[in-house]
Short mmCIF file of N, CA, C and O in Angstrom, two decimals:
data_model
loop_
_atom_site.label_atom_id
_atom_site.label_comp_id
_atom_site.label_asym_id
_atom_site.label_seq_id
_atom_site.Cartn_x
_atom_site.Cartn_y
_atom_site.Cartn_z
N UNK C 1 175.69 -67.97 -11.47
CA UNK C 1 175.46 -68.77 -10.28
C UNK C 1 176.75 -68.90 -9.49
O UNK C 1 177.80 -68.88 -10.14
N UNK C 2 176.80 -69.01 -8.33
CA UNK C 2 177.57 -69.22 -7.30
C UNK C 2 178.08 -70.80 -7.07
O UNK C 2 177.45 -71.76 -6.63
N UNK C 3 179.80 -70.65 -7.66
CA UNK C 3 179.91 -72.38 -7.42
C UNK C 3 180.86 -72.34 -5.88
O UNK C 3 181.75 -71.52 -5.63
N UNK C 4 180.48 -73.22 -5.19
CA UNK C 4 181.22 -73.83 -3.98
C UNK C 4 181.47 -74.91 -3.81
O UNK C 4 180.85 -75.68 -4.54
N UNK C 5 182.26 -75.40 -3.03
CA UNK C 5 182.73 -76.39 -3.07
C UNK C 5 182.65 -77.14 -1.40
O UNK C 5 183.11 -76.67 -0.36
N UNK C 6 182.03 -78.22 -1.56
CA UNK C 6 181.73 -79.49 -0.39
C UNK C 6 182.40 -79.61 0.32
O UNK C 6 183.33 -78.83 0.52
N UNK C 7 182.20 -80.47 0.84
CA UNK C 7 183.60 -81.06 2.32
C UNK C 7 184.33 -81.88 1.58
O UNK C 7 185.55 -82.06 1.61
N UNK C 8 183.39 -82.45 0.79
CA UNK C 8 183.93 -83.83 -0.17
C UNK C 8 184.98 -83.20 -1.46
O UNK C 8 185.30 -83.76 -2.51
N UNK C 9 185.23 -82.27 -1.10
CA UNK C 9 185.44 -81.32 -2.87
C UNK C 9 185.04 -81.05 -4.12
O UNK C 9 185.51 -80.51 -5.13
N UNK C 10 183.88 -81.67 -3.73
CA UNK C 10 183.24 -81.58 -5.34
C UNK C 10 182.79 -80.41 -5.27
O UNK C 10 182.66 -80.08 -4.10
N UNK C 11 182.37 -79.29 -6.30
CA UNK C 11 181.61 -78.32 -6.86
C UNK C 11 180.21 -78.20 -6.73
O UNK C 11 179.74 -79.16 -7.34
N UNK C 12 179.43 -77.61 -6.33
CA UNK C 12 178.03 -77.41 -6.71
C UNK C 12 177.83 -75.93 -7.06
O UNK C 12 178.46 -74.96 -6.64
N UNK C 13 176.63 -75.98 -8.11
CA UNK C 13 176.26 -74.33 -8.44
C UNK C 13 174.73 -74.50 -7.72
O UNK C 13 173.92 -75.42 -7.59
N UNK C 14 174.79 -73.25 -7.37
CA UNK C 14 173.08 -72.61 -6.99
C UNK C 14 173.42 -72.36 -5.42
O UNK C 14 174.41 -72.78 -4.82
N UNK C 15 172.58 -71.73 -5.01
CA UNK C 15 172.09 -71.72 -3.71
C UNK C 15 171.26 -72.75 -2.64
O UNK C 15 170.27 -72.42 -1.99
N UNK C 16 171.74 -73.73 -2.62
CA UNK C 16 171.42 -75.08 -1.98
C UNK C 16 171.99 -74.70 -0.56
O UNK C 16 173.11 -74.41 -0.15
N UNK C 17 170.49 -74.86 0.14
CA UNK C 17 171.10 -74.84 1.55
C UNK C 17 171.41 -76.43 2.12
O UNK C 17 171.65 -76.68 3.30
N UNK C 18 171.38 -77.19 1.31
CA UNK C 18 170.99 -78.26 1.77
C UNK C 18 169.71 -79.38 2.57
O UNK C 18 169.87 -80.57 2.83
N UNK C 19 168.71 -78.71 2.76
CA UNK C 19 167.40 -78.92 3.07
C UNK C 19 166.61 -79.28 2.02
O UNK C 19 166.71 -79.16 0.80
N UNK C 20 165.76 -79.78 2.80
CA UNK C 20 164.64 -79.85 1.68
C UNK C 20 163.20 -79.36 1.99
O UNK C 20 162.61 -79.26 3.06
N UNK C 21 162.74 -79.00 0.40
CA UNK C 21 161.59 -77.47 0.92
C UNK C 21 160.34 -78.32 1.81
O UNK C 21 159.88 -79.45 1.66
N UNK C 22 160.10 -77.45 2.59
CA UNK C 22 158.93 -78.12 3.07
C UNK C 22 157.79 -78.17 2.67
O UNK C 22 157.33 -77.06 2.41
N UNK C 23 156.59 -79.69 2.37
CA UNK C 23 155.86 -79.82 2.10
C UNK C 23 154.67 -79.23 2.97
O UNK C 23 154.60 -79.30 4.20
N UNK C 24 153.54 -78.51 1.92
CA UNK C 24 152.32 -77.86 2.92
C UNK C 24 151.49 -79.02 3.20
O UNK C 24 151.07 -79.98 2.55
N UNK C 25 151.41 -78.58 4.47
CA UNK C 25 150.21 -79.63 5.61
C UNK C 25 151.07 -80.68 6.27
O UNK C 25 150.32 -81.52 6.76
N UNK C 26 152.47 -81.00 6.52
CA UNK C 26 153.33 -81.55 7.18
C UNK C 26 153.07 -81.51 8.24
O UNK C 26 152.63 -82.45 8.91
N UNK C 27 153.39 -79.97 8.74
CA UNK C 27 153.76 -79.54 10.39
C UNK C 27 152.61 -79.39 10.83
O UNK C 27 152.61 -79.06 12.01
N UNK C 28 151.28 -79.52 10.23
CA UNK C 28 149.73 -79.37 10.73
C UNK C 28 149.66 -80.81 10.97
O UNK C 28 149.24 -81.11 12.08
N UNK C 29 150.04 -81.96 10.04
CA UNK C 29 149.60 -83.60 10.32
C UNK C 29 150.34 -84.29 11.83
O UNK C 29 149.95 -85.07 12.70
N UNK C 30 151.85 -83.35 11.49
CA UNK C 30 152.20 -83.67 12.87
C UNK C 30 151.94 -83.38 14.07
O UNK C 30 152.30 -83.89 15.13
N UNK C 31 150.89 -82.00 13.67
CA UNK C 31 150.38 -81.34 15.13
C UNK C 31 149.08 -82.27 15.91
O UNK C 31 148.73 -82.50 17.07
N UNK C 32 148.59 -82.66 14.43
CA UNK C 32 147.40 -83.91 14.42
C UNK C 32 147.79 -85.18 15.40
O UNK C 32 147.13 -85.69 16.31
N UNK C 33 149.18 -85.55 14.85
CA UNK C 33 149.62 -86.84 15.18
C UNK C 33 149.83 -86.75 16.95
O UNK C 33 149.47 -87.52 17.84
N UNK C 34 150.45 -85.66 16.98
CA UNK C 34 150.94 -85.44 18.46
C UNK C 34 149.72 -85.52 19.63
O UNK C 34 149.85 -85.98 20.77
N UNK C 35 148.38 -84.90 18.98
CA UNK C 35 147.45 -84.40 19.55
C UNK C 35 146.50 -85.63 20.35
O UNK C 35 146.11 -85.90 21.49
N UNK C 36 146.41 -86.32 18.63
CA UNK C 36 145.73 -88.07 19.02
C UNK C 36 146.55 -88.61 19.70
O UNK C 36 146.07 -89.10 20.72
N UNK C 37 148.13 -88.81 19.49
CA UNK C 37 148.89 -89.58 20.37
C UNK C 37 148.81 -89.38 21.73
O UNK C 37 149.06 -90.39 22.38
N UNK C 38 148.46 -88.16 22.52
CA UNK C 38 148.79 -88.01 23.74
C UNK C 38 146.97 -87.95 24.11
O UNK C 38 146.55 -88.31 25.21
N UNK C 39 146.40 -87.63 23.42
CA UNK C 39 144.79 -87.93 24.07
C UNK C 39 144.01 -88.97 24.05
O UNK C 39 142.91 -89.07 24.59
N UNK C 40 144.76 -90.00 23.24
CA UNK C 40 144.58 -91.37 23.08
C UNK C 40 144.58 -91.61 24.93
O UNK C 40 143.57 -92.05 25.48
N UNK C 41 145.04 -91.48 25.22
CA UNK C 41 145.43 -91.86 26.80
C UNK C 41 144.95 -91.63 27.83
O UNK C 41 144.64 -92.39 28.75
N UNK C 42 144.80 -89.89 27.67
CA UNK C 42 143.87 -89.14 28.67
C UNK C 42 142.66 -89.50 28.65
O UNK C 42 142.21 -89.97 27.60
N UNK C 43 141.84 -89.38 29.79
CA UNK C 43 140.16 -89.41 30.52
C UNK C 43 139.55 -89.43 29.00
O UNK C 43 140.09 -88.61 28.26
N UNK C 44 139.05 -89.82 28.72
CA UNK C 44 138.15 -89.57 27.37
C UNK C 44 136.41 -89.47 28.42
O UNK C 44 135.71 -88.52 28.06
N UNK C 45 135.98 -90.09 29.24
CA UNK C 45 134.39 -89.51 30.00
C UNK C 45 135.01 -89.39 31.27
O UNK C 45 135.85 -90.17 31.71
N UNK C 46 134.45 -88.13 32.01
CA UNK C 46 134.16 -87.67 33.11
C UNK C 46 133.02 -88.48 33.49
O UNK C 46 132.43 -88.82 32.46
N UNK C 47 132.40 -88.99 34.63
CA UNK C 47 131.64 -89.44 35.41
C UNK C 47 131.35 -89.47 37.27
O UNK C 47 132.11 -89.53 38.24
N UNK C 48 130.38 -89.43 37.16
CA UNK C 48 130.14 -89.27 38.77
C UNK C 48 131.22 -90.40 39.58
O UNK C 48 132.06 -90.15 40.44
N UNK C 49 130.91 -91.48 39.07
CA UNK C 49 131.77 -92.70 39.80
C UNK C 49 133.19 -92.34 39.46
O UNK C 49 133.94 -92.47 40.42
N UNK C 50 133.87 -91.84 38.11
CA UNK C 50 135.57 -91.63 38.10
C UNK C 50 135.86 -91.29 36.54
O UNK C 50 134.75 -90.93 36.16
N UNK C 51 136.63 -91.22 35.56
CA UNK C 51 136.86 -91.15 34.85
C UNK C 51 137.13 -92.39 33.94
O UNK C 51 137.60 -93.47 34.31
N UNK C 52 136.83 -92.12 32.97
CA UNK C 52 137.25 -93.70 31.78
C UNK C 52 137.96 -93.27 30.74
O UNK C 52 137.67 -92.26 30.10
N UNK C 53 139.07 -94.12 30.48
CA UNK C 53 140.55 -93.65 30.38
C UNK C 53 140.04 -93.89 28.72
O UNK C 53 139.01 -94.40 28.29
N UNK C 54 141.37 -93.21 27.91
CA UNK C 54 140.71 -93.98 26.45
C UNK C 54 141.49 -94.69 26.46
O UNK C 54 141.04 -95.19 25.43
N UNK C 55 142.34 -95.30 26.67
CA UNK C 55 142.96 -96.83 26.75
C UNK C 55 142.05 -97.73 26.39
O UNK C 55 142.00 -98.23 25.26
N UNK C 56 141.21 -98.01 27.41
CA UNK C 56 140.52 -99.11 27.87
C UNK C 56 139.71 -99.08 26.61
O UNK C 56 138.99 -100.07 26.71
N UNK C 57 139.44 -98.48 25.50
CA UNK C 57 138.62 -98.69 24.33
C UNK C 57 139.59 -98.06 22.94
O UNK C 57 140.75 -98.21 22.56
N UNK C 58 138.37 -97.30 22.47
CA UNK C 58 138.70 -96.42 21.42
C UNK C 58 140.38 -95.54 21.24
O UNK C 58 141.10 -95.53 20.24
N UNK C 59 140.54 -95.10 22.14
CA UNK C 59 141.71 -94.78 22.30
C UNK C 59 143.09 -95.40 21.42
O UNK C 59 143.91 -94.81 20.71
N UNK C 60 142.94 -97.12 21.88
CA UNK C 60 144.39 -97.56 21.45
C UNK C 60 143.67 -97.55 20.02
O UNK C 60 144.28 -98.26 19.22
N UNK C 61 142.71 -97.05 19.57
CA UNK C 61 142.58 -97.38 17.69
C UNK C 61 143.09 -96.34 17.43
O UNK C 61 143.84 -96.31 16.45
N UNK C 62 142.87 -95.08 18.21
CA UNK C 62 143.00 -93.69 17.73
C UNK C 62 144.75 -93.71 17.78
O UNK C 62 145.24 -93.31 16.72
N UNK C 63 145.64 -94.07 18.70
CA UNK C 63 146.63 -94.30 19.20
C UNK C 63 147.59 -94.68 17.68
O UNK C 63 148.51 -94.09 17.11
N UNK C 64 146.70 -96.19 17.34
CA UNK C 64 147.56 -96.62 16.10
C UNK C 64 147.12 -96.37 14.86
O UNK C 64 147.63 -96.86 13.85
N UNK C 65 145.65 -95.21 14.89
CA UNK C 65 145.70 -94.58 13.38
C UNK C 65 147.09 -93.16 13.91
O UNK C 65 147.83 -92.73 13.02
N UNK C 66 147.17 -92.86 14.74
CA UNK C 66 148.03 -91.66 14.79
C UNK C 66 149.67 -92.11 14.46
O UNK C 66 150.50 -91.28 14.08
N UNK C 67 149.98 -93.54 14.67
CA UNK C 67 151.07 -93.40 14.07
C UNK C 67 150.91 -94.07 12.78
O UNK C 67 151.97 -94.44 12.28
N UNK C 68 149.75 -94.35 12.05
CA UNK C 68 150.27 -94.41 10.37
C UNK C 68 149.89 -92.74 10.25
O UNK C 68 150.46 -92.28 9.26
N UNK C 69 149.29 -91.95 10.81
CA UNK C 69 149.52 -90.98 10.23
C UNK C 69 150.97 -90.02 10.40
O UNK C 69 151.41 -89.15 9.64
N UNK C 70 151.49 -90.54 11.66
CA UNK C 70 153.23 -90.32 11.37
C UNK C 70 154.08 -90.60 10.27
O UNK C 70 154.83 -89.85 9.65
N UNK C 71 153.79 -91.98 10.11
CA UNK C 71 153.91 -92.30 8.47
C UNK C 71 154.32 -91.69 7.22
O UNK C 71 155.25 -91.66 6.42
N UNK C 72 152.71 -91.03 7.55
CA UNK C 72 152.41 -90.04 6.18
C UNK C 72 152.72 -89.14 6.28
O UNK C 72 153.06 -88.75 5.16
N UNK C 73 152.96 -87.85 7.51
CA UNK C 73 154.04 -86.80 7.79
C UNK C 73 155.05 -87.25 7.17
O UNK C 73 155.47 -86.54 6.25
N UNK C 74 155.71 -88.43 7.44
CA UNK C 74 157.31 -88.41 6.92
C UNK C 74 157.66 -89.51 5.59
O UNK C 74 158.65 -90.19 5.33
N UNK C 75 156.58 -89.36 5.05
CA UNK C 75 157.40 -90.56 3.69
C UNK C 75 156.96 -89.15 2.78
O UNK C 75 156.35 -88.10 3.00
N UNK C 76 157.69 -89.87 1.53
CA UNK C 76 158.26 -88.34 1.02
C UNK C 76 157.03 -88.29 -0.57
O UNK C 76 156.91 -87.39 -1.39
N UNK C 77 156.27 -89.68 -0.50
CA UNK C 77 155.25 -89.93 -1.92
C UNK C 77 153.88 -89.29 -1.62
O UNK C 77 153.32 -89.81 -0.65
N UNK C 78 153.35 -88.51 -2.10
CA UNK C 78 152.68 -87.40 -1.70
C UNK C 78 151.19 -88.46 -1.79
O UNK C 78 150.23 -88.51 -1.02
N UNK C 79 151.43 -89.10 -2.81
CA UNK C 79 149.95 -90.15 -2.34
C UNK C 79 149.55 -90.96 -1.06
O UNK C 79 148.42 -90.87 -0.57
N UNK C 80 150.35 -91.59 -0.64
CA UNK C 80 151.11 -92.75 0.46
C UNK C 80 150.87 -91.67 1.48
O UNK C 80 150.15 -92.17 2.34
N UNK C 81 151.16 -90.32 1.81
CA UNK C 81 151.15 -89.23 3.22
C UNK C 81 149.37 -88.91 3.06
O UNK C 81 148.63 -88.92 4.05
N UNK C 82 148.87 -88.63 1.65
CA UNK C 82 147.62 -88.06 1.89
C UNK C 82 146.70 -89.31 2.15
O UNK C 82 145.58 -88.94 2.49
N UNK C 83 146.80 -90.44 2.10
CA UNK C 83 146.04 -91.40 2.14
C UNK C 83 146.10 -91.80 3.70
O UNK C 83 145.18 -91.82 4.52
N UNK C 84 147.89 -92.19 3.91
CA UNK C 84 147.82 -92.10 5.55
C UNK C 84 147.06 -90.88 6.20
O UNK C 84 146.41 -91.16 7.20
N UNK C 85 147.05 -89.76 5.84
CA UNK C 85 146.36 -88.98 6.71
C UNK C 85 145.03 -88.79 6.82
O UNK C 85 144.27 -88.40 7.71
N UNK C 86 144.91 -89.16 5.71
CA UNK C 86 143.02 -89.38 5.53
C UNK C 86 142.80 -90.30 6.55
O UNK C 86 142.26 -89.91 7.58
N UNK C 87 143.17 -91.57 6.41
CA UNK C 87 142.95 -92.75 7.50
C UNK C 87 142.88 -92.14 8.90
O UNK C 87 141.89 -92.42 9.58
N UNK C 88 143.89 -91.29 9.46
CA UNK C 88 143.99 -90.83 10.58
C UNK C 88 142.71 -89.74 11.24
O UNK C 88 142.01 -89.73 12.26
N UNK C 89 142.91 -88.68 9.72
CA UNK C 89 141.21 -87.97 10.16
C UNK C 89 140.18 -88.76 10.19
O UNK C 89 139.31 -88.21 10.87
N UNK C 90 139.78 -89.95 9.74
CA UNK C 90 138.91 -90.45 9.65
C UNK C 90 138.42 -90.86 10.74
O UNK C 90 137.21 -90.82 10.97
N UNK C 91 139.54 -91.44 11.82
CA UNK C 91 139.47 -92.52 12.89
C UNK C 91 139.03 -91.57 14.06
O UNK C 91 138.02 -91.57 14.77
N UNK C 92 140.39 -90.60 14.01
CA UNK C 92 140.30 -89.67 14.95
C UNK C 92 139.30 -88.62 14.96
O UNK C 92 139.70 -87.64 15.59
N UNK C 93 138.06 -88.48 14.45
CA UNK C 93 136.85 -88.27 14.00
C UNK C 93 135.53 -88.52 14.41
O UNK C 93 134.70 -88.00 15.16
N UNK C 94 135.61 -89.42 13.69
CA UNK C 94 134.58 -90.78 13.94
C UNK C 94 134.43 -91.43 15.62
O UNK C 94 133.53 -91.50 16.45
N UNK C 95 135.72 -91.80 15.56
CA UNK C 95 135.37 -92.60 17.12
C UNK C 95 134.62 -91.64 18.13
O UNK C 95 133.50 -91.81 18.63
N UNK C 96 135.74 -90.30 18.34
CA UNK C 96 135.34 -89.87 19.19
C UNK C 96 133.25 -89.48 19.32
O UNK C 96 132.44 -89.46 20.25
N UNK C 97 133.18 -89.23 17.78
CA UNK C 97 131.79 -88.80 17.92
C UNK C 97 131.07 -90.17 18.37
O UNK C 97 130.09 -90.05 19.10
N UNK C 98 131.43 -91.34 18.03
CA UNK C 98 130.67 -92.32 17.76
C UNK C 98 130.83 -92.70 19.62
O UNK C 98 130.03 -93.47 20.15
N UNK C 99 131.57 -92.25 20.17
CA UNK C 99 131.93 -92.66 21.65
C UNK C 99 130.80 -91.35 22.31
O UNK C 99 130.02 -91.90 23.09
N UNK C 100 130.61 -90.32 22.23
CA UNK C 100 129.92 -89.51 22.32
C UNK C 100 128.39 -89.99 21.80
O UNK C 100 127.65 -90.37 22.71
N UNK C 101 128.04 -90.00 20.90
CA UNK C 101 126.92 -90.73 20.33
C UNK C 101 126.39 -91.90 21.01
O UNK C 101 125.17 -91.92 21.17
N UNK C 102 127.00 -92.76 21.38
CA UNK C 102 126.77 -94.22 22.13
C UNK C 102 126.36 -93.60 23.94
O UNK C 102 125.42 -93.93 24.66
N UNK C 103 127.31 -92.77 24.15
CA UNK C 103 127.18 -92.91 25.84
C UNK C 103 125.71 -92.22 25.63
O UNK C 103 124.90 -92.54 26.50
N UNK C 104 125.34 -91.51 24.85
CA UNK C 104 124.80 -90.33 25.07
C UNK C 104 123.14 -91.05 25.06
O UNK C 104 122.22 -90.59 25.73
N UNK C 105 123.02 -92.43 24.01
CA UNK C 105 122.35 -92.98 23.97
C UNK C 105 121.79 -93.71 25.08
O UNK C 105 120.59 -93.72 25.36
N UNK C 106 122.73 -94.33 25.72
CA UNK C 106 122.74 -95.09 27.07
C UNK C 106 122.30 -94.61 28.21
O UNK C 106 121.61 -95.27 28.99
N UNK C 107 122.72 -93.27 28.43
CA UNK C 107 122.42 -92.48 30.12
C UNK C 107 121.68 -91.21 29.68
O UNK C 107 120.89 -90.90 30.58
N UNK C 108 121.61 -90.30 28.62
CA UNK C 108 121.66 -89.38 28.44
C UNK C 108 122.72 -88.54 28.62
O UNK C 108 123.87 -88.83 28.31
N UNK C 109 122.24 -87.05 29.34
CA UNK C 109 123.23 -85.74 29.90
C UNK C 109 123.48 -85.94 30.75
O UNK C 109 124.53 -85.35 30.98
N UNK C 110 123.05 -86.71 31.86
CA UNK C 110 122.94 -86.91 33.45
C UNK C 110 124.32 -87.79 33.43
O UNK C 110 124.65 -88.72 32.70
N UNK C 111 124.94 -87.18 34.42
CA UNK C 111 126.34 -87.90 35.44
C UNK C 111 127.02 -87.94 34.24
O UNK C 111 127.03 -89.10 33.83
N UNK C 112 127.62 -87.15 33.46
CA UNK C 112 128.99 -87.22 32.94
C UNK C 112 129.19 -86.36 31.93
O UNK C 112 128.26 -85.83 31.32
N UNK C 113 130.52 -86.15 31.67
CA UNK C 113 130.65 -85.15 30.52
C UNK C 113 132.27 -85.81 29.50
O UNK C 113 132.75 -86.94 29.51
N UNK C 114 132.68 -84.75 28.84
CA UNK C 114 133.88 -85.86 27.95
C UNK C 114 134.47 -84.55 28.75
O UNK C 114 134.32 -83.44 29.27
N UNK C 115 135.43 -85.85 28.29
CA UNK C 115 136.84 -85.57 29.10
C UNK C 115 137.87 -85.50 28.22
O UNK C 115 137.80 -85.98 27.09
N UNK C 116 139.50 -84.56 28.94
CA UNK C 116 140.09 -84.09 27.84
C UNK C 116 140.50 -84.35 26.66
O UNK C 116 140.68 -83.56 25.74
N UNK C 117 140.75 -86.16 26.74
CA UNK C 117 141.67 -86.83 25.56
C UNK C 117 140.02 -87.43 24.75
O UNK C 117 140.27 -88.17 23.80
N UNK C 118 139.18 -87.31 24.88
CA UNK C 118 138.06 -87.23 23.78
C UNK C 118 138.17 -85.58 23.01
O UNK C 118 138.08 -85.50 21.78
N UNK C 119 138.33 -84.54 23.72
CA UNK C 119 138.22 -83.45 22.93
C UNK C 119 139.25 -83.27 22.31
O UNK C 119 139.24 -82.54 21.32
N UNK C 120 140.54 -83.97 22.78
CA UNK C 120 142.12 -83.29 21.88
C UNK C 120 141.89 -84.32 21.11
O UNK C 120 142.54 -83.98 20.12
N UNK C 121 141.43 -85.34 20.84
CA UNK C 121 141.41 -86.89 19.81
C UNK C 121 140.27 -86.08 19.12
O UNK C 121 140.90 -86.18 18.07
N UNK C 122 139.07 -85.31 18.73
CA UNK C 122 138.61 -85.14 18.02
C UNK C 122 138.91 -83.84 17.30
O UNK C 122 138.49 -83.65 16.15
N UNK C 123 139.96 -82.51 18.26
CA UNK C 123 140.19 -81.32 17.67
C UNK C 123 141.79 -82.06 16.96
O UNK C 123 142.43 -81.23 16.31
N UNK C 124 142.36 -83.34 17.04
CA UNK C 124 143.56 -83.67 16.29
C UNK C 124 142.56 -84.15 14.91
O UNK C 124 142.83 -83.53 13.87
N UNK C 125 141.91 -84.75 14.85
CA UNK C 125 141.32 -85.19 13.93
C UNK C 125 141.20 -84.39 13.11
O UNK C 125 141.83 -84.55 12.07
N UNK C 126 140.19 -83.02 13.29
CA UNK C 126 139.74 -82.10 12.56
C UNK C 126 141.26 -81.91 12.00
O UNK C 126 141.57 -82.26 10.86
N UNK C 127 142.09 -81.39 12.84
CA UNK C 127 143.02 -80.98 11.76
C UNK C 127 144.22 -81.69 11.14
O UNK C 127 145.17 -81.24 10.49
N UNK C 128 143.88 -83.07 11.55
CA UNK C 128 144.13 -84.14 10.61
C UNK C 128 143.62 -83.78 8.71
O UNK C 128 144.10 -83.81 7.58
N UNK C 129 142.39 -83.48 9.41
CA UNK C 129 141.43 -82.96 8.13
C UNK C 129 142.14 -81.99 7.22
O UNK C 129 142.29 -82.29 6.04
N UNK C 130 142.64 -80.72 7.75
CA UNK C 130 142.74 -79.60 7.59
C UNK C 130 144.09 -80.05 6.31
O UNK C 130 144.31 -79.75 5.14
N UNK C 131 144.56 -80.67 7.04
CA UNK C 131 146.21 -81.18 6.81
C UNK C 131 145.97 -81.84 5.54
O UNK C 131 146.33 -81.18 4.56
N UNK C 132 145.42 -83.04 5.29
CA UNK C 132 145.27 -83.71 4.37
C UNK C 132 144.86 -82.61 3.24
O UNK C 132 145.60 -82.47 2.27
N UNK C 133 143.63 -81.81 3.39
CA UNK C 133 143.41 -81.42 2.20
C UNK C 133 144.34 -80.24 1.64
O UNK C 133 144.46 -79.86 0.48
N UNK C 134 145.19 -79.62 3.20
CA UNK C 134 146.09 -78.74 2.02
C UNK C 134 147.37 -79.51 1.21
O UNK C 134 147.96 -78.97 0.27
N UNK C 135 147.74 -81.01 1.78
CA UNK C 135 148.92 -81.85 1.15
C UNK C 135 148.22 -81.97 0.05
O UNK C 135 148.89 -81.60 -0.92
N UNK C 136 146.83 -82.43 -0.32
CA UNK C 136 146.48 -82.83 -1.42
C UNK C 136 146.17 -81.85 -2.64
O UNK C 136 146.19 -82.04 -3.86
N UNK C 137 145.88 -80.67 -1.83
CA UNK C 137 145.49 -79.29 -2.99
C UNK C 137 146.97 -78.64 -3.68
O UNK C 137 147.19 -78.44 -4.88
N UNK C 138 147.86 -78.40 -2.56
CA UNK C 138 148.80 -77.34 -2.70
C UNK C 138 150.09 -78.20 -3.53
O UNK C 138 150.46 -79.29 -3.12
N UNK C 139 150.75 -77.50 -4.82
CA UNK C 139 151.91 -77.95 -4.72
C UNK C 139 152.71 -78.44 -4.15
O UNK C 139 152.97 -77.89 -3.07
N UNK C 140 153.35 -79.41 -4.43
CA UNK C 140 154.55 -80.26 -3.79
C UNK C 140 156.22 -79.75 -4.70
O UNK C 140 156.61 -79.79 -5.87
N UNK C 141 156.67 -79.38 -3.65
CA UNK C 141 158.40 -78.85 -4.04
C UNK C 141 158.76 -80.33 -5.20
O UNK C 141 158.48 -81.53 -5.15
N UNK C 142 159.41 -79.60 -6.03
CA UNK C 142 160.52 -80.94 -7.33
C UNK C 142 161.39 -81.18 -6.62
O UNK C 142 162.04 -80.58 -5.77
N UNK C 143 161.35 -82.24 -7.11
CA UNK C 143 162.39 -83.14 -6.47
C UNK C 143 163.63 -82.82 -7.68
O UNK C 143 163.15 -82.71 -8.81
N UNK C 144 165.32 -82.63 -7.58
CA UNK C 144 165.83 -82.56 -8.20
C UNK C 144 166.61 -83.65 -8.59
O UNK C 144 167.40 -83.53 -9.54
#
């Protein structure tokens, strides 16, 4: 093995880049997180009269499941990230269908359609989904 030596002077052996390995389904939860965070906001229904923001409802839930699922991207206990992220697919999921489901009940097809931050809040969700189950299937790097 290869010994070098620190800034500090101490010795280390191995090939340590100093990083740490990356966990699978990370950079997918954060793609999740980013996705709900910013469509939380946007038009969630198109309508004849104007658009309806997701603010004004569902949105700010989707908003603050997306940052416990930031959370769970970055804490390092592999239970505590898959549980936050479950929570997050769940929300970011659900609402949107259940917001879809409700209008759809009310007016039908006539005068409106969804709008962008309903479709990026339910395609973050899905791969909220995606994310969780590969953190939970796939090996996790040792900790040394």
């Amino acid at each position: 093995m290869d010994q070098t030596v620190g800034t500090a002077g101490a010795t280390t052996t191995g090939k340590s880049t100093g990083r740490r390995m990356a966990v699978p389904g990370r950079r997918r939860l954060l793609g999740a997180v980013a996705m709900v965070a910013v469509g939380s906001f946007m038009p969630w229904l198109d309508t004849v009269v104007g658009t309806v923001s997701g603010a004004r409802g569902a949105g700010l839930w989707t908003f603050y499941a997306a940052m416990l699922g930031l959370a769970g991207a970055l804490v390092p206990v592999r239970s505590l990230a898959v549980v936050q992220g479950a929570v997050l697919a769940l929300v970011a999921s659900v609402l949107p269908v259940w917001q879809l489901v409700h209008v759809y009940s009310m007016v039908g097809t006539a005068g409106w359609m969804p709008g962008p931050g309903l479709v990026l809040v339910l395609g973050g969700g899905v791969l909220a989904a995606v994310a969780v189950r590969q953190m939970a299937t796939a090996p996790w790097p040792s900790r040394r």
